[in-house]
Amino acid sequence: MKIICLAFLALASISSISSTQTDRYQTRTGSISFEASVPTFEPIRAVNKSTTVVLDMKTGNIAALALVKGFRFPIALMQEHFNENYIESDDYPKAVLKGTLSNFDANGFSQNTSTTFILNGTLELHGQKKMISIPVLLSQSGENIQLESNFNLKPADFNIKIPSVVSNKIAQEVQISVKAILNKK
């Protein structure tokens, strides 16, 4: 009888764990790119293709983590200046986004549809936390969910100092683009 009870408990815990796991979608290969270019000067853009993104389908909570040194620039000197002089990635090694999709209902979100939600939460960058509200487009196809978002940030809001010598070569608002294909976990 003890063996039957233990087997039943083990089965119950496994099914409980597996049902919890199917409510989460995630990736470690999300892409964040930014552009801070201004006309007539050299383009300033970079991409990070190793961003972790997790979506909880029960709550609509999203969390994303990007290592700042993961951003790649077309010019090595730009990357060095970005990490050492602007973002100070040795002191502030990661960017973290946490929030909840407003009006999110996993039951109302169906296969082969695209829906835009507003993500309300916080972005931590360069040691500063800022409340944000950004659009997030979710599309489900098969077992995957595609996530996309485009928004602007001001370096000054995160206490990122741009030297006056180059301030006219860098945009006051940086365009951010996020893309990720999330897999069921």
mmCIF file of C-alpha atoms in Angstrom:
data_model
loop_
_atom_site.group_PDB
_atom_site.id
_atom_site.type_symbol
_atom_site.label_atom_id
_atom_site.label_comp_id
_atom_site.label_asym_id
_atom_site.label_seq_id
_atom_site.Cartn_x
_atom_site.Cartn_y
_atom_site.Cartn_z
ATOM 1 C CA MET A 1 0.000 0.000 0.000
ATOM 2 C CA LYS A 2 2.874 2.364 0.836
ATOM 3 C CA ILE A 3 4.360 1.745 -2.603
ATOM 4 C CA ILE A 4 1.063 2.576 -4.321
ATOM 5 C CA CYS A 5 0.738 5.802 -2.297
ATOM 6 C CA LEU A 6 4.339 6.813 -3.082
ATOM 7 C CA ALA A 7 3.850 6.045 -6.792
ATOM 8 C CA PHE A 8 0.645 8.109 -6.816
ATOM 9 C CA LEU A 9 2.391 11.049 -5.085
ATOM 10 C CA ALA A 10 5.321 10.846 -7.507
ATOM 11 C CA LEU A 11 2.944 10.845 -10.486
ATOM 12 C CA ALA A 12 0.973 13.754 -9.055
ATOM 13 C CA SER A 13 4.147 15.801 -8.540
ATOM 14 C CA ILE A 14 5.418 15.092 -12.049
ATOM 15 C CA SER A 15 2.116 16.115 -13.640
ATOM 16 C CA SER A 16 2.038 19.229 -11.443
ATOM 17 C CA ILE A 17 5.568 20.163 -12.524
ATOM 18 C CA SER A 18 4.877 19.503 -16.200
ATOM 19 C CA SER A 19 1.678 21.571 -16.167
ATOM 20 C CA THR A 20 3.585 24.444 -14.565
ATOM 21 C CA GLN A 21 6.308 24.156 -17.176
ATOM 22 C CA THR A 22 3.876 24.402 -20.095
ATOM 23 C CA ASP A 23 2.759 27.814 -18.845
ATOM 24 C CA ARG A 24 6.213 29.262 -19.492
ATOM 25 C CA TYR A 25 7.731 30.205 -22.806
ATOM 26 C CA GLN A 26 11.354 31.280 -23.027
ATOM 27 C CA THR A 27 14.460 31.771 -25.110
ATOM 28 C CA ARG A 28 18.120 32.516 -24.577
ATOM 29 C CA THR A 29 18.604 33.736 -28.129
ATOM 30 C CA GLY A 30 16.402 36.822 -28.189
ATOM 31 C CA SER A 31 17.700 39.810 -30.097
ATOM 32 C CA ILE A 32 17.898 43.401 -28.888
ATOM 33 C CA SER A 33 19.218 46.038 -31.239
ATOM 34 C CA PHE A 34 19.529 49.759 -30.857
ATOM 35 C CA GLU A 35 20.235 52.714 -33.068
ATOM 36 C CA ALA A 36 21.499 56.055 -31.818
ATOM 37 C CA SER A 37 22.506 57.541 -35.162
ATOM 38 C CA VAL A 38 22.011 61.101 -36.294
ATOM 39 C CA PRO A 39 22.055 62.281 -39.931
ATOM 40 C CA THR A 40 25.426 63.125 -41.529
ATOM 41 C CA PHE A 41 27.463 61.232 -38.913
ATOM 42 C CA GLU A 42 28.665 57.656 -38.666
ATOM 43 C CA PRO A 43 25.849 55.187 -37.869
ATOM 44 C CA ILE A 44 25.712 54.103 -34.237
ATOM 45 C CA ARG A 45 24.007 50.748 -33.913
ATOM 46 C CA ALA A 46 24.535 47.451 -32.139
ATOM 47 C CA VAL A 47 22.825 44.105 -31.627
ATOM 48 C CA ASN A 48 22.790 41.539 -28.820
ATOM 49 C CA LYS A 49 21.617 38.081 -29.961
ATOM 50 C CA SER A 50 21.884 36.304 -26.620
ATOM 51 C CA THR A 51 19.078 37.882 -24.609
ATOM 52 C CA THR A 52 17.054 35.717 -22.242
ATOM 53 C CA VAL A 53 13.296 36.335 -22.356
ATOM 54 C CA VAL A 54 10.651 34.506 -20.285
ATOM 55 C CA LEU A 55 6.854 34.825 -20.624
ATOM 56 C CA ASP A 56 4.500 33.355 -18.010
ATOM 57 C CA MET A 57 1.258 32.545 -19.835
ATOM 58 C CA LYS A 58 -0.760 32.361 -16.609
ATOM 59 C CA THR A 59 0.065 35.871 -15.413
ATOM 60 C CA GLY A 60 1.295 37.746 -18.481
ATOM 61 C CA ASN A 61 4.560 38.488 -16.651
ATOM 62 C CA ILE A 62 7.630 39.016 -18.801
ATOM 63 C CA ALA A 63 11.262 39.146 -17.722
ATOM 64 C CA ALA A 64 14.244 39.798 -19.972
ATOM 65 C CA LEU A 65 17.961 39.902 -19.263
ATOM 66 C CA ALA A 66 20.722 41.098 -21.570
ATOM 67 C CA LEU A 67 24.412 41.177 -20.744
ATOM 68 C CA VAL A 68 25.604 44.603 -21.823
ATOM 69 C CA LYS A 69 28.923 43.297 -23.147
ATOM 70 C CA GLY A 70 26.887 41.121 -25.526
ATOM 71 C CA PHE A 71 26.125 44.101 -27.790
ATOM 72 C CA ARG A 72 28.138 43.921 -31.008
ATOM 73 C CA PHE A 73 28.985 47.015 -33.038
ATOM 74 C CA PRO A 74 30.245 47.120 -36.638
ATOM 75 C CA ILE A 75 33.276 49.110 -35.402
ATOM 76 C CA ALA A 76 35.352 47.727 -32.502
ATOM 77 C CA LEU A 77 36.248 51.200 -31.188
ATOM 78 C CA MET A 78 32.540 52.076 -30.821
ATOM 79 C CA GLN A 79 32.024 48.893 -28.828
ATOM 80 C CA GLU A 80 34.955 49.765 -26.568
ATOM 81 C CA HIS A 81 33.677 53.317 -25.962
ATOM 82 C CA PHE A 82 30.135 52.026 -25.342
ATOM 83 C CA ASN A 83 31.312 49.550 -22.685
ATOM 84 C CA GLU A 84 33.984 51.681 -21.008
ATOM 85 C CA ASN A 85 32.801 55.295 -21.284
ATOM 86 C CA TYR A 86 29.013 55.270 -21.621
ATOM 87 C CA ILE A 87 27.381 52.130 -20.188
ATOM 88 C CA GLU A 88 30.321 51.260 -17.889
ATOM 89 C CA SER A 89 29.565 47.564 -18.318
ATOM 90 C CA ASP A 90 32.157 46.427 -15.756
ATOM 91 C CA ASP A 91 30.136 48.253 -13.076
ATOM 92 C CA TYR A 92 26.689 47.646 -14.641
ATOM 93 C CA PRO A 93 26.958 44.309 -16.491
ATOM 94 C CA LYS A 94 23.298 43.692 -17.309
ATOM 95 C CA ALA A 95 20.058 45.260 -18.413
ATOM 96 C CA VAL A 96 16.910 43.801 -16.841
ATOM 97 C CA LEU A 97 13.312 44.310 -17.912
ATOM 98 C CA LYS A 98 10.430 43.056 -15.751
ATOM 99 C CA GLY A 99 6.759 43.716 -16.213
ATOM 100 C CA THR A 100 3.244 42.542 -16.882
ATOM 101 C CA LEU A 101 1.248 42.636 -20.110
ATOM 102 C CA SER A 102 -1.930 44.637 -19.523
ATOM 103 C CA ASN A 103 -5.215 42.897 -20.380
ATOM 104 C CA PHE A 104 -3.380 39.657 -21.097
ATOM 105 C CA ASP A 105 -5.543 36.536 -21.185
ATOM 106 C CA ALA A 106 -3.847 33.337 -22.329
ATOM 107 C CA ASN A 107 -7.267 31.790 -23.029
ATOM 108 C CA GLY A 108 -8.135 34.632 -25.391
ATOM 109 C CA PHE A 109 -4.751 34.406 -27.115
ATOM 110 C CA SER A 110 -5.046 31.839 -29.886
ATOM 111 C CA GLN A 111 -3.105 30.135 -32.625
ATOM 112 C CA ASN A 112 -2.200 32.150 -35.751
ATOM 113 C CA THR A 113 -3.166 35.504 -34.253
ATOM 114 C CA SER A 114 -1.143 38.599 -33.467
ATOM 115 C CA THR A 115 -2.064 40.842 -30.567
ATOM 116 C CA THR A 116 -0.405 43.976 -29.251
ATOM 117 C CA PHE A 117 -0.293 44.387 -25.485
ATOM 118 C CA ILE A 118 1.181 47.122 -23.310
ATOM 119 C CA LEU A 119 3.977 45.978 -21.030
ATOM 120 C CA ASN A 120 4.029 47.966 -17.784
ATOM 121 C CA GLY A 121 7.093 47.421 -15.644
ATOM 122 C CA THR A 122 10.639 48.505 -14.912
ATOM 123 C CA LEU A 123 13.836 48.656 -16.923
ATOM 124 C CA GLU A 124 17.099 48.589 -15.022
ATOM 125 C CA LEU A 125 20.086 49.887 -16.972
ATOM 126 C CA HIS A 126 23.318 51.555 -15.885
ATOM 127 C CA GLY A 127 22.317 51.173 -12.229
ATOM 128 C CA GLN A 128 19.068 53.110 -12.716
ATOM 129 C CA LYS A 129 15.517 51.735 -12.586
ATOM 130 C CA LYS A 130 12.838 53.440 -14.619
ATOM 131 C CA MET A 131 9.139 52.668 -14.964
ATOM 132 C CA ILE A 132 8.256 51.948 -18.581
ATOM 133 C CA SER A 133 5.166 51.297 -20.626
ATOM 134 C CA ILE A 134 5.911 49.825 -24.066
ATOM 135 C CA PRO A 135 4.002 47.988 -26.813
ATOM 136 C CA VAL A 136 4.653 44.258 -27.205
ATOM 137 C CA LEU A 137 3.347 42.286 -30.194
ATOM 138 C CA LEU A 138 2.793 38.578 -29.551
ATOM 139 C CA SER A 139 2.098 36.064 -32.335
ATOM 140 C CA GLN A 140 1.560 32.359 -31.774
ATOM 141 C CA SER A 141 2.385 29.787 -34.389
ATOM 142 C CA GLY A 142 2.579 26.120 -33.476
ATOM 143 C CA GLU A 143 4.473 25.596 -30.245
ATOM 144 C CA ASN A 144 6.233 28.983 -30.411
ATOM 145 C CA ILE A 145 5.354 32.555 -29.539
ATOM 146 C CA GLN A 146 7.037 35.374 -31.411
ATOM 147 C CA LEU A 147 7.584 38.560 -29.392
ATOM 148 C CA GLU A 148 8.406 41.957 -30.910
ATOM 149 C CA SER A 149 8.700 45.418 -29.433
ATOM 150 C CA ASN A 150 9.949 48.787 -30.649
ATOM 151 C CA PHE A 151 10.364 51.792 -28.374
ATOM 152 C CA ASN A 152 12.658 54.733 -27.578
ATOM 153 C CA LEU A 153 14.809 55.465 -24.541
ATOM 154 C CA LYS A 154 16.741 58.536 -23.493
ATOM 155 C CA PRO A 155 20.284 57.877 -22.224
ATOM 156 C CA ALA A 156 19.882 60.814 -19.813
ATOM 157 C CA ASP A 157 17.000 58.958 -18.072
ATOM 158 C CA PHE A 158 19.509 56.276 -17.052
ATOM 159 C CA ASN A 159 22.251 58.692 -16.005
ATOM 160 C CA ILE A 160 24.331 57.850 -19.081
ATOM 161 C CA LYS A 161 26.568 60.829 -19.706
ATOM 162 C CA ILE A 162 27.433 61.744 -23.283
ATOM 163 C CA PRO A 163 30.534 64.002 -23.494
ATOM 164 C CA SER A 164 29.824 67.361 -25.121
ATOM 165 C CA VAL A 165 32.534 66.657 -27.733
ATOM 166 C CA VAL A 166 30.363 63.887 -29.277
ATOM 167 C CA SER A 167 26.882 64.870 -28.071
ATOM 168 C CA ASN A 168 25.843 66.144 -31.517
ATOM 169 C CA LYS A 169 26.863 62.785 -33.068
ATOM 170 C CA ILE A 170 24.625 60.658 -30.825
ATOM 171 C CA ALA A 171 20.818 60.783 -30.844
ATOM 172 C CA GLN A 172 19.044 62.128 -27.747
ATOM 173 C CA GLU A 173 16.576 59.238 -28.059
ATOM 174 C CA VAL A 174 17.803 55.736 -28.817
ATOM 175 C CA GLN A 175 15.567 53.447 -30.880
ATOM 176 C CA ILE A 176 15.279 49.972 -29.346
ATOM 177 C CA SER A 177 14.028 46.862 -31.172
ATOM 178 C CA VAL A 178 13.396 43.514 -29.458
ATOM 179 C CA LYS A 179 12.652 40.231 -31.252
ATOM 180 C CA ALA A 180 12.413 36.778 -29.723
ATOM 181 C CA ILE A 181 10.941 33.397 -30.551
ATOM 182 C CA LEU A 182 9.832 31.833 -27.293
ATOM 183 C CA ASN A 183 9.610 28.075 -26.898
ATOM 184 C CA LYS A 184 7.294 26.194 -24.550
ATOM 185 C CA LYS A 185 9.146 24.963 -21.441
#
